[in-house]
Amino acid sequence: MIIGKVIGTLVSTRKLNNLVGSKFLVIESASNMGTDKRIVAVDQVGAGIGDFVLVALGSAARIGALKEASIDAAVVGIIDDENDILDTF
Amino acid sequence: MIIGKVIGTLVSTRKLNNLVGSKFLVIESASNMGTDKRIVAVDQVGAGIGDFVLVALGSAARIGALKEASIDAAVVGIIDDENDILDTF
Amino acid sequence: MIIGKVIGTLVSTRKLNNLVGSKFLVIESASNMGTDKRIVAVDQVGAGIGDFVLVALGSAARIGALKEASIDAAVVGIIDDENDILDTF
Amino acid sequence: MIIGKVIGTLVSTRKLNNLVGSKFLVIESASNMGTDKRIVAVDQVGAGIGDFVLVALGSAARIGALKEASIDAAVVGIIDDENDILDTF
Amino acid sequence: MIIGKVIGTLVSTRKLNNLVGSKFLVIESASNMGTDKRIVAVDQVGAGIGDFVLVALGSAARIGALKEASIDAAVVGIIDDENDILDTF
């Protein structure tokens, strides 16, 4: 998984039916994580803008409730203490 | 998922049977998305040249109708307001 | 999927049984595609050296006839008109 | 798999239920491994800070006990002799 | 798949049970292959140090005998004639 910060949301009205109800978050990856730059991930834990989060990539994003959604990235946890991860940004 | 812009289409007459009927779009990835450069994705939402779209990568591209197609990227949503994502290009 | 050009073939006598009969092609990826550099892909459409092709990566390579082959890349289509994609090289 | 060094741990109270009980390790990838930079992986072998470890990426991380966890990286082995791999850092 | 050269082996005594018996090879990827740098792959064809090999990445590594092993890379073939691939290094 990678660490990132939620920096925005995204609205798509015309999308696959299996994505209806999904909340799309724009994530800024921590600069020294395996995947740099940004990614769009579906929220699974109620994350909001400014939160530092754990993002699962690939098929891991669909484990559980989103098994039939066309997604390759999901926010799966919110990091408790941002001080623990500041050196990764 | 990544954000991209549809910049062209691609024709392949000699292809796997499971790709017959698929519309191939050339996508220019937003420059600060996880995957830069371009990718070829199959359209699932009626996207056209110039549209800003959401692209699902990997096995996510095959969720739903395209389960048996040999594809690793699909356009799964069209972004409503390009102003929301201009800073990602 | 990515766009590439077939630039060579590869022979491996000592290989997994599930790869017997597979034709290995060395693909030069188009320089501004998501994956740059080269990759080895199994031919599924009768492609030859010099052809511009569509390459499916990851589990997409095994959809259909090659379900039980240890491959992560396959040529799934030949591009009709190379003029359409020259700006990607 | 990649070789990495465990450099920290991560706490996330608000996370998916399928991640309860998982120990998140921050891994510094060996600098000349396929994936550079850092990654967050779930511990499967009792690794601790300072250990040099083998990390499985993607769906490989969920083989076995963690089949239903939303993870894309797991520590699957501890390297016996760090001298064997020092030239990879 | 990528082309690489076997440059070393790796010993991990404390590892997942599903990895017992696996031989870990350190592979130096050919410099102009899709994945540069090094990777750790499980041997499936009796490869040794110095061999030029074909490496399958991702879930492809687990096709066949290693279905239940926590691996994301496997050596699936030995290249017959290294002269065919020298220009990839």
Tab-separated table of C-alpha atoms in Angstrom:
chain	number	residue	atom	x	y	z
A	1	MET	CA	0.000	0.000	0.000
A	2	ILE	CA	1.095	3.575	-0.351
A	3	ILE	CA	0.698	6.604	1.878
A	4	GLY	CA	-1.009	9.642	0.417
A	5	LYS	CA	-2.908	12.805	1.197
A	6	VAL	CA	-6.456	13.487	0.000
A	7	ILE	CA	-6.287	16.699	-2.031
A	8	GLY	CA	-9.602	16.758	-3.868
A	9	THR	CA	-12.692	14.986	-5.095
A	10	LEU	CA	-13.895	14.158	-8.583
A	11	VAL	CA	-17.383	14.037	-10.072
A	12	SER	CA	-18.314	11.757	-12.959
A	13	THR	CA	-22.010	11.565	-13.835
A	14	ARG	CA	-21.548	9.438	-16.927
A	15	LYS	CA	-19.865	6.317	-15.614
A	16	LEU	CA	-20.255	2.563	-15.368
A	17	ASN	CA	-23.225	1.402	-13.298
A	18	ASN	CA	-20.910	-0.489	-10.981
A	19	LEU	CA	-19.374	2.855	-9.945
A	20	VAL	CA	-22.637	4.527	-8.919
A	21	GLY	CA	-22.337	5.628	-5.304
A	22	SER	CA	-18.535	5.544	-5.289
A	23	LYS	CA	-16.795	8.631	-3.933
A	24	PHE	CA	-13.701	9.441	-5.978
A	25	LEU	CA	-10.802	11.015	-4.133
A	26	VAL	CA	-7.731	12.553	-5.743
A	27	ILE	CA	-4.731	11.361	-3.759
A	28	GLU	CA	-1.318	12.983	-3.737
A	29	SER	CA	1.114	10.170	-3.104
A	30	ALA	CA	3.831	10.747	-0.528
A	31	SER	CA	6.851	11.775	-2.560
A	32	ASN	CA	9.065	8.871	-1.638
A	33	MET	CA	6.439	6.127	-1.894
A	34	GLY	CA	6.667	3.453	-4.599
A	35	THR	CA	4.179	5.265	-6.792
A	36	ASP	CA	4.797	8.991	-6.974
A	37	LYS	CA	2.489	11.588	-8.413
A	38	ARG	CA	-1.315	11.360	-8.067
A	39	ILE	CA	-3.963	8.710	-8.318
A	40	VAL	CA	-7.763	8.579	-8.135
A	41	ALA	CA	-8.997	6.200	-5.430
A	42	VAL	CA	-12.431	5.205	-4.175
A	43	ASP	CA	-13.089	6.010	-0.541
A	44	GLN	CA	-13.922	3.043	1.697
A	45	VAL	CA	-13.418	4.562	5.146
A	46	GLY	CA	-14.970	8.028	5.143
A	47	ALA	CA	-11.789	9.961	4.372
A	48	GLY	CA	-11.922	13.704	3.631
A	49	ILE	CA	-9.728	16.356	2.087
A	50	GLY	CA	-6.532	16.804	4.074
A	51	ASP	CA	-6.516	13.308	5.554
A	52	PHE	CA	-3.382	11.196	5.341
A	53	VAL	CA	-4.458	7.798	4.112
A	54	LEU	CA	-3.411	4.281	3.223
A	55	VAL	CA	-4.218	3.396	-0.392
A	56	ALA	CA	-4.468	-0.178	-1.701
A	57	LEU	CA	-3.648	-0.576	-5.391
A	58	GLY	CA	-4.681	-3.127	-7.999
A	59	SER	CA	-7.053	-5.992	-7.247
A	60	ALA	CA	-6.602	-5.306	-3.509
A	61	ALA	CA	-8.874	-2.291	-3.978
A	62	ARG	CA	-11.809	-4.567	-4.725
A	63	ILE	CA	-11.545	-6.943	-1.767
A	64	GLY	CA	-14.799	-6.889	0.201
A	65	ALA	CA	-17.708	-4.622	-0.622
A	66	LEU	CA	-16.416	-3.378	-3.970
A	67	LYS	CA	-15.818	-6.770	-5.586
A	68	GLU	CA	-17.802	-5.827	-8.679
A	69	ALA	CA	-16.638	-2.214	-9.079
A	70	SER	CA	-14.255	-1.186	-11.881
A	71	ILE	CA	-11.652	0.267	-9.555
A	72	ASP	CA	-7.904	-0.210	-9.165
A	73	ALA	CA	-7.272	1.977	-6.108
A	74	ALA	CA	-9.094	2.399	-2.787
A	75	VAL	CA	-8.550	4.300	0.431
A	76	VAL	CA	-8.538	1.506	3.023
A	77	GLY	CA	-7.340	3.319	6.157
A	78	ILE	CA	-6.767	6.749	7.688
A	79	ILE	CA	-3.395	7.269	9.340
A	80	ASP	CA	-3.696	8.194	13.030
A	81	ASP	CA	-0.672	10.396	13.515
A	82	GLU	CA	0.704	12.292	10.565
A	83	ASN	CA	3.942	12.903	12.427
A	84	ASP	CA	4.751	9.236	11.923
A	85	ILE	CA	4.799	9.658	8.183
A	86	LEU	CA	5.879	13.243	7.567
A	87	ASP	CA	9.332	12.106	6.520
A	88	THR	CA	7.757	10.196	3.670
A	89	PHE	CA	6.481	13.417	2.085
B	1	MET	CA	-7.646	5.042	-11.519
B	2	ILE	CA	-5.947	7.744	-13.495
B	3	ILE	CA	-7.238	10.875	-15.170
B	4	GLY	CA	-6.570	11.266	-18.868
B	5	LYS	CA	-7.698	12.948	-22.059
B	6	VAL	CA	-8.881	11.047	-25.122
B	7	ILE	CA	-6.582	12.104	-27.976
B	8	GLY	CA	-7.270	9.527	-30.665
B	9	THR	CA	-8.668	6.201	-31.738
B	10	LEU	CA	-6.976	3.075	-33.001
B	11	VAL	CA	-8.071	0.496	-35.576
B	12	SER	CA	-6.973	-3.144	-35.470
B	13	THR	CA	-8.664	-5.492	-37.924
B	14	ARG	CA	-6.509	-8.494	-37.106
B	15	LYS	CA	-7.092	-9.034	-33.412
B	16	LEU	CA	-8.296	-11.591	-30.891
B	17	ASN	CA	-11.957	-12.555	-31.245
B	18	ASN	CA	-12.642	-11.394	-27.718
B	19	LEU	CA	-11.762	-7.846	-28.805
B	20	VAL	CA	-14.233	-7.658	-31.708
B	21	GLY	CA	-16.533	-4.693	-31.117
B	22	SER	CA	-14.169	-2.965	-28.703
B	23	LYS	CA	-13.443	0.706	-29.381
B	24	PHE	CA	-9.798	1.500	-28.697
B	25	LEU	CA	-9.024	4.985	-27.407
B	26	VAL	CA	-5.570	6.520	-27.127
B	27	ILE	CA	-5.420	8.265	-23.768
B	28	GLU	CA	-2.957	10.962	-22.779
B	29	SER	CA	-2.493	10.575	-19.063
B	30	ALA	CA	-2.604	13.714	-16.937
B	31	SER	CA	1.032	14.633	-16.455
B	32	ASN	CA	1.124	14.245	-12.710
B	33	MET	CA	-0.900	11.038	-12.474
B	34	GLY	CA	0.708	7.789	-11.307
B	35	THR	CA	1.171	6.583	-14.863
B	36	ASP	CA	2.472	9.289	-17.178
B	37	LYS	CA	2.635	9.098	-20.940
B	38	ARG	CA	-0.058	7.379	-23.026
B	39	ILE	CA	-2.079	4.216	-22.867
B	40	VAL	CA	-4.631	2.456	-25.078
B	41	ALA	CA	-7.934	1.853	-23.270
B	42	VAL	CA	-11.239	0.310	-24.299
B	43	ASP	CA	-14.206	2.651	-24.119
B	44	GLN	CA	-17.032	1.563	-21.805
B	45	VAL	CA	-18.978	4.816	-21.447
B	46	GLY	CA	-19.219	6.408	-24.893
B	47	ALA	CA	-16.246	8.741	-24.542
B	48	GLY	CA	-14.996	10.741	-27.515
B	49	ILE	CA	-11.898	12.654	-28.548
B	50	GLY	CA	-11.296	15.607	-26.233
B	51	ASP	CA	-13.131	14.125	-23.255
B	52	PHE	CA	-11.429	14.042	-19.866
B	53	VAL	CA	-11.896	10.556	-18.514
B	54	LEU	CA	-11.313	8.187	-15.647
B	55	VAL	CA	-9.289	5.126	-16.683
B	56	ALA	CA	-9.220	1.863	-14.717
B	57	LEU	CA	-6.014	-0.158	-15.102
B	58	GLY	CA	-5.255	-3.847	-14.770
B	59	SER	CA	-7.903	-6.448	-13.975
B	60	ALA	CA	-10.283	-3.617	-12.973
B	61	ALA	CA	-10.726	-2.915	-16.686
B	62	ARG	CA	-12.486	-6.246	-17.132
B	63	ILE	CA	-15.049	-6.003	-14.326
B	64	GLY	CA	-18.552	-6.338	-15.747
B	65	ALA	CA	-19.286	-6.669	-19.448
B	66	LEU	CA	-15.691	-7.166	-20.600
B	67	LYS	CA	-14.820	-10.086	-18.324
B	68	GLU	CA	-13.540	-12.185	-21.227
B	69	ALA	CA	-11.763	-9.459	-23.205
B	70	SER	CA	-7.948	-9.285	-23.364
B	71	ILE	CA	-7.744	-5.747	-22.032
B	72	ASP	CA	-5.789	-4.085	-19.235
B	73	ALA	CA	-7.226	-0.561	-19.411
B	74	ALA	CA	-10.755	0.803	-19.787
B	75	VAL	CA	-12.444	4.186	-19.764
B	76	VAL	CA	-14.967	3.817	-16.931
B	77	GLY	CA	-16.176	7.396	-16.450
B	78	ILE	CA	-16.257	10.838	-18.046
B	79	ILE	CA	-15.268	13.726	-15.781
B	80	ASP	CA	-18.029	16.340	-15.451
B	81	ASP	CA	-16.029	19.498	-14.975
B	82	GLU	CA	-12.560	19.711	-16.414
B	83	ASN	CA	-11.800	22.715	-14.220
B	84	ASP	CA	-11.675	20.327	-11.274
B	85	ILE	CA	-8.746	18.480	-12.750
B	86	LEU	CA	-6.860	21.022	-14.822
B	87	ASP	CA	-4.147	21.260	-12.193
B	88	THR	CA	-3.391	17.600	-12.756
B	89	PHE	CA	-2.324	18.259	-16.356
C	1	MET	CA	-2.776	-1.818	-23.576
C	2	ILE	CA	0.343	-0.354	-25.070
C	3	ILE	CA	1.455	0.166	-28.646
C	4	GLY	CA	4.731	-1.412	-29.696
C	5	LYS	CA	6.772	-2.628	-32.630
C	6	VAL	CA	7.940	-6.232	-32.988
C	7	ILE	CA	11.737	-6.095	-33.236
C	8	GLY	CA	12.790	-9.691	-32.685
C	9	THR	CA	12.017	-13.200	-31.525
C	10	LEU	CA	13.375	-15.229	-28.648
C	11	VAL	CA	14.093	-18.950	-28.322
C	12	SER	CA	13.935	-20.794	-25.011
C	13	THR	CA	14.221	-24.570	-25.172
C	14	ARG	CA	14.330	-25.114	-21.432
C	15	LYS	CA	11.080	-23.615	-20.227
C	16	LEU	CA	7.897	-24.436	-18.348
C	17	ASN	CA	5.666	-27.001	-20.052
C	18	ASN	CA	2.828	-24.499	-20.168
C	19	LEU	CA	4.948	-22.339	-22.495
C	20	VAL	CA	5.613	-25.045	-25.098
C	21	GLY	CA	4.359	-23.807	-28.459
C	22	SER	CA	4.376	-20.146	-27.436
C	23	LYS	CA	6.108	-17.738	-29.831
C	24	PHE	CA	8.042	-15.106	-27.908
C	25	LEU	CA	8.285	-11.680	-29.495
C	26	VAL	CA	10.555	-8.871	-28.336
C	27	ILE	CA	8.488	-5.688	-28.410
C	28	GLU	CA	9.862	-2.170	-28.481
C	29	SER	CA	7.284	-0.067	-26.728
C	30	ALA	CA	6.288	3.214	-28.343
C	31	SER	CA	8.405	5.807	-26.570
C	32	ASN	CA	5.540	7.769	-25.069
C	33	MET	CA	3.428	4.826	-23.970
C	34	GLY	CA	2.873	4.105	-20.253
C	35	THR	CA	5.570	1.437	-20.232
C	36	ASP	CA	8.680	2.501	-22.083
C	37	LYS	CA	11.577	0.283	-23.070
C	38	ARG	CA	11.115	-3.341	-24.192
C	39	ILE	CA	9.066	-6.319	-23.158
C	40	VAL	CA	8.761	-9.963	-24.202
C	41	ALA	CA	5.206	-10.870	-25.249
C	42	VAL	CA	3.589	-14.055	-26.545
C	43	ASP	CA	2.079	-13.762	-30.000
C	44	GLN	CA	-1.656	-14.478	-30.234
C	45	VAL	CA	-2.467	-13.009	-33.645
C	46	GLY	CA	0.295	-14.041	-36.051
C	47	ALA	CA	2.391	-10.883	-35.729
C	48	GLY	CA	5.824	-10.682	-37.349
C	49	ILE	CA	8.946	-8.542	-37.115
C	50	GLY	CA	8.211	-4.947	-38.094
C	51	ASP	CA	4.512	-5.085	-37.222
C	52	PHE	CA	3.016	-2.384	-35.014
C	53	VAL	CA	0.975	-4.159	-32.396
C	54	LEU	CA	-1.313	-3.810	-29.411
C	55	VAL	CA	0.095	-5.516	-26.310
C	56	ALA	CA	-2.024	-6.525	-23.304
C	57	LEU	CA	-0.139	-6.613	-20.003
C	58	GLY	CA	-0.686	-8.525	-16.782
C	59	SER	CA	-3.481	-11.048	-16.331
C	60	ALA	CA	-5.132	-9.685	-19.498
C	61	ALA	CA	-2.474	-11.577	-21.462
C	62	ARG	CA	-3.947	-14.873	-20.324
C	63	ILE	CA	-7.604	-14.289	-21.187
C	64	GLY	CA	-8.815	-16.978	-23.592
C	65	ALA	CA	-6.563	-19.674	-25.004
C	66	LEU	CA	-3.551	-19.002	-22.787
C	67	LYS	CA	-5.306	-19.238	-19.424
C	68	GLU	CA	-2.768	-21.721	-18.078
C	69	ALA	CA	0.404	-20.194	-19.546
C	70	SER	CA	2.952	-18.386	-17.353
C	71	ILE	CA	2.810	-15.158	-19.318
C	72	ASP	CA	2.276	-11.510	-18.372
C	73	ALA	CA	2.251	-9.933	-21.851
C	74	ALA	CA	0.602	-10.893	-25.141
C	75	VAL	CA	0.238	-9.399	-28.595
C	76	VAL	CA	-3.547	-9.187	-28.987
C	77	GLY	CA	-3.917	-7.077	-32.146
C	78	ILE	CA	-2.044	-5.736	-35.168
C	79	ILE	CA	-2.517	-2.031	-35.875
C	80	ASP	CA	-3.947	-1.375	-39.343
C	81	ASP	CA	-2.386	1.941	-40.214
C	82	GLU	CA	0.917	2.867	-38.667
C	83	ASN	CA	0.378	6.496	-39.627
C	84	ASP	CA	-2.245	6.668	-36.894
C	85	ILE	CA	0.309	5.931	-34.236
C	86	LEU	CA	3.592	7.322	-35.537
C	87	ASP	CA	3.376	10.275	-33.177
C	88	THR	CA	3.483	7.868	-30.282
C	89	PHE	CA	7.007	6.714	-31.220
D	1	MET	CA	9.618	-9.958	-4.931
D	2	ILE	CA	11.760	-7.086	-3.808
D	3	ILE	CA	14.318	-6.719	-1.055
D	4	GLY	CA	13.742	-4.004	1.517
D	5	LYS	CA	14.524	-2.849	5.014
D	6	VAL	CA	11.869	-2.294	7.669
D	7	ILE	CA	12.203	1.345	8.758
D	8	GLY	CA	9.000	2.005	10.675
D	9	THR	CA	5.475	1.035	11.590
D	10	LEU	CA	2.169	2.702	10.884
D	11	VAL	CA	-1.015	2.950	12.953
D	12	SER	CA	-4.466	3.294	11.411
D	13	THR	CA	-7.417	3.017	13.777
D	14	ARG	CA	-10.050	3.883	11.210
D	15	LYS	CA	-9.624	1.215	8.570
D	16	LEU	CA	-11.468	-1.556	6.763
D	17	ASN	CA	-12.581	-4.430	8.988
D	18	ASN	CA	-10.566	-6.869	6.913
D	19	LEU	CA	-7.399	-5.049	8.019
D	20	VAL	CA	-8.020	-5.351	11.770
D	21	GLY	CA	-5.077	-7.130	13.343
D	22	SER	CA	-2.715	-6.391	10.460
D	23	LYS	CA	0.669	-4.917	11.370
D	24	PHE	CA	1.704	-2.271	8.852
D	25	LEU	CA	5.414	-1.921	8.180
D	26	VAL	CA	7.042	0.902	6.250
D	27	ILE	CA	9.609	-0.675	3.950
D	28	GLU	CA	12.522	1.117	2.338
D	29	SER	CA	13.122	-0.708	-0.903
D	30	ALA	CA	16.697	-1.587	-1.791
D	31	SER	CA	17.793	1.199	-4.115
D	32	ASN	CA	18.414	-0.945	-7.152
D	33	MET	CA	15.341	-3.151	-6.856
D	34	GLY	CA	12.558	-2.965	-9.443
D	35	THR	CA	10.466	-0.719	-7.217
D	36	ASP	CA	12.478	2.040	-5.597
D	37	LYS	CA	11.350	4.313	-2.813
D	38	ARG	CA	9.066	3.120	0.011
D	39	ILE	CA	6.000	0.961	0.387
D	40	VAL	CA	3.676	-0.062	3.214
D	41	ALA	CA	3.479	-3.840	3.634
D	42	VAL	CA	1.654	-6.124	6.045
D	43	ASP	CA	3.887	-8.306	8.163
D	44	GLN	CA	3.382	-12.064	7.798
D	45	VAL	CA	6.563	-13.400	9.401
D	46	GLY	CA	7.195	-11.395	12.572
D	47	ALA	CA	9.614	-8.886	11.070
D	48	GLY	CA	10.797	-5.873	13.068
D	49	ILE	CA	12.469	-2.539	12.461
D	50	GLY	CA	15.922	-2.987	10.964
D	51	ASP	CA	15.218	-6.381	9.412
D	52	PHE	CA	16.058	-6.965	5.768
D	53	VAL	CA	13.031	-8.603	4.223
D	54	LEU	CA	11.494	-10.107	1.121
D	55	VAL	CA	8.323	-8.298	0.056
D	56	ALA	CA	5.685	-9.813	-2.253
D	57	LEU	CA	3.708	-7.278	-4.285
D	58	GLY	CA	0.243	-7.347	-5.812
D	59	SER	CA	-2.114	-10.290	-5.445
D	60	ALA	CA	0.823	-12.400	-4.183
D	61	ALA	CA	0.517	-10.527	-0.891
D	62	ARG	CA	-2.851	-12.144	-0.252
D	63	ILE	CA	-1.945	-15.784	-0.884
D	64	GLY	CA	-2.731	-17.852	2.230
D	65	ALA	CA	-4.017	-16.356	5.470
D	66	LEU	CA	-4.716	-12.854	4.113
D	67	LYS	CA	-6.930	-13.847	1.188
D	68	GLU	CA	-9.673	-11.431	2.239
D	69	ALA	CA	-7.512	-8.482	3.315
D	70	SER	CA	-7.290	-5.294	1.237
D	71	ILE	CA	-3.520	-5.434	0.864
D	72	ASP	CA	-1.149	-5.233	-2.093
D	73	ALA	CA	2.174	-5.819	-0.312
D	74	ALA	CA	3.306	-8.279	2.372
D	75	VAL	CA	6.542	-9.191	4.090
D	76	VAL	CA	6.865	-12.904	3.300
D	77	GLY	CA	10.416	-13.668	4.448
D	78	ILE	CA	13.332	-12.346	6.494
D	79	ILE	CA	16.722	-12.458	4.787
D	80	ASP	CA	19.271	-14.516	6.743
D	81	ASP	CA	22.492	-12.749	5.905
D	82	GLU	CA	22.399	-9.096	5.023
D	83	ASN	CA	25.874	-9.336	3.534
D	84	ASP	CA	24.354	-11.258	0.644
D	85	ILE	CA	22.241	-8.307	-0.349
D	86	LEU	CA	24.208	-5.232	0.702
D	87	ASP	CA	25.190	-4.521	-2.879
D	88	THR	CA	21.535	-4.097	-3.704
D	89	PHE	CA	21.263	-1.062	-1.400
E	1	MET	CA	7.907	-11.071	-19.520
E	2	ILE	CA	11.289	-9.496	-19.087
E	3	ILE	CA	14.784	-10.694	-19.921
E	4	GLY	CA	17.290	-10.828	-17.094
E	5	LYS	CA	20.522	-12.384	-15.889
E	6	VAL	CA	20.782	-14.457	-12.720
E	7	ILE	CA	23.362	-12.726	-10.528
E	8	GLY	CA	22.861	-14.322	-7.131
E	9	THR	CA	20.775	-16.365	-4.732
E	10	LEU	CA	19.042	-15.447	-1.515
E	11	VAL	CA	18.459	-17.419	1.678
E	12	SER	CA	15.484	-16.820	3.965
E	13	THR	CA	14.998	-19.311	6.780
E	14	ARG	CA	12.135	-17.464	8.435
E	15	LYS	CA	9.502	-17.280	5.724
E	16	LEU	CA	5.938	-18.241	4.929
E	17	ASN	CA	5.284	-21.980	4.809
E	18	ASN	CA	4.125	-21.706	1.233
E	19	LEU	CA	7.654	-20.608	0.264
E	20	VAL	CA	9.461	-23.607	1.769
E	21	GLY	CA	11.464	-25.295	-0.983
E	22	SER	CA	11.472	-22.254	-3.236
E	23	LYS	CA	14.851	-21.203	-4.659
E	24	PHE	CA	15.167	-17.418	-4.691
E	25	LEU	CA	17.230	-15.924	-7.496
E	26	VAL	CA	18.367	-12.311	-7.705
E	27	ILE	CA	17.797	-11.194	-11.287
E	28	GLU	CA	19.447	-8.237	-12.960
E	29	SER	CA	16.942	-7.018	-15.498
E	30	ALA	CA	18.219	-6.230	-18.980
E	31	SER	CA	18.756	-2.488	-18.948
E	32	ASN	CA	16.239	-1.633	-21.615
E	33	MET	CA	13.481	-3.958	-20.478
E	34	GLY	CA	10.207	-2.555	-19.119
E	35	THR	CA	11.330	-3.073	-15.539
E	36	ASP	CA	14.893	-1.965	-14.945
E	37	LYS	CA	16.972	-2.661	-11.881
E	38	ARG	CA	16.771	-5.960	-9.956
E	39	ILE	CA	14.083	-8.310	-8.785
E	40	VAL	CA	13.904	-11.501	-6.719
E	41	ALA	CA	12.289	-14.386	-8.617
E	42	VAL	CA	11.575	-18.011	-7.777
E	43	ASP	CA	13.283	-20.518	-10.043
E	44	GLN	CA	10.985	-22.880	-11.943
E	45	VAL	CA	13.357	-24.255	-14.595
E	46	GLY	CA	16.667	-25.033	-12.893
E	47	ALA	CA	18.401	-21.764	-13.743
E	48	GLY	CA	21.817	-20.932	-12.263
E	49	ILE	CA	24.025	-17.907	-11.773
E	50	GLY	CA	25.035	-16.403	-15.108
E	51	ASP	CA	22.045	-17.728	-17.034
E	52	PHE	CA	20.018	-15.360	-19.175
E	53	VAL	CA	16.402	-15.985	-18.344
E	54	LEU	CA	12.796	-15.100	-19.051
E	55	VAL	CA	10.997	-13.796	-15.964
E	56	ALA	CA	7.195	-13.725	-15.591
E	57	LEU	CA	5.873	-10.995	-13.308
E	58	GLY	CA	2.709	-10.678	-11.245
E	59	SER	CA	0.091	-13.403	-11.056
E	60	ALA	CA	1.734	-15.097	-14.068
E	61	ALA	CA	4.475	-16.259	-11.702
E	62	ARG	CA	2.012	-18.511	-9.896
E	63	ILE	CA	0.494	-20.316	-12.878
E	64	GLY	CA	0.974	-24.077	-12.491
E	65	ALA	CA	2.890	-25.653	-9.615
E	66	LEU	CA	3.247	-22.503	-7.506
E	67	LYS	CA	-0.431	-21.543	-7.364
E	68	GLU	CA	-0.363	-21.248	-3.577
E	69	ALA	CA	3.040	-19.590	-3.153
E	70	SER	CA	3.363	-15.920	-2.144
E	71	ILE	CA	5.430	-14.960	-5.162
E	72	ASP	CA	5.162	-12.209	-7.774
E	73	ALA	CA	8.075	-13.163	-10.042
E	74	ALA	CA	9.304	-16.485	-11.452
E	75	VAL	CA	11.989	-17.650	-13.854
E	76	VAL	CA	9.959	-19.505	-16.476
E	77	GLY	CA	12.536	-20.094	-19.230
E	78	ILE	CA	16.259	-20.053	-19.996
E	79	ILE	CA	17.266	-18.204	-23.153
E	80	ASP	CA	19.105	-20.433	-25.625
E	81	ASP	CA	21.427	-17.980	-27.305
E	82	GLU	CA	22.506	-14.918	-25.411
E	83	ASN	CA	23.650	-13.288	-28.637
E	84	ASP	CA	19.998	-12.837	-29.532
E	85	ILE	CA	19.436	-10.595	-26.551
E	86	LEU	CA	22.766	-8.880	-25.919
E	87	ASP	CA	21.479	-5.645	-27.408
E	88	THR	CA	18.870	-5.539	-24.683
E	89	PHE	CA	21.561	-5.206	-21.978
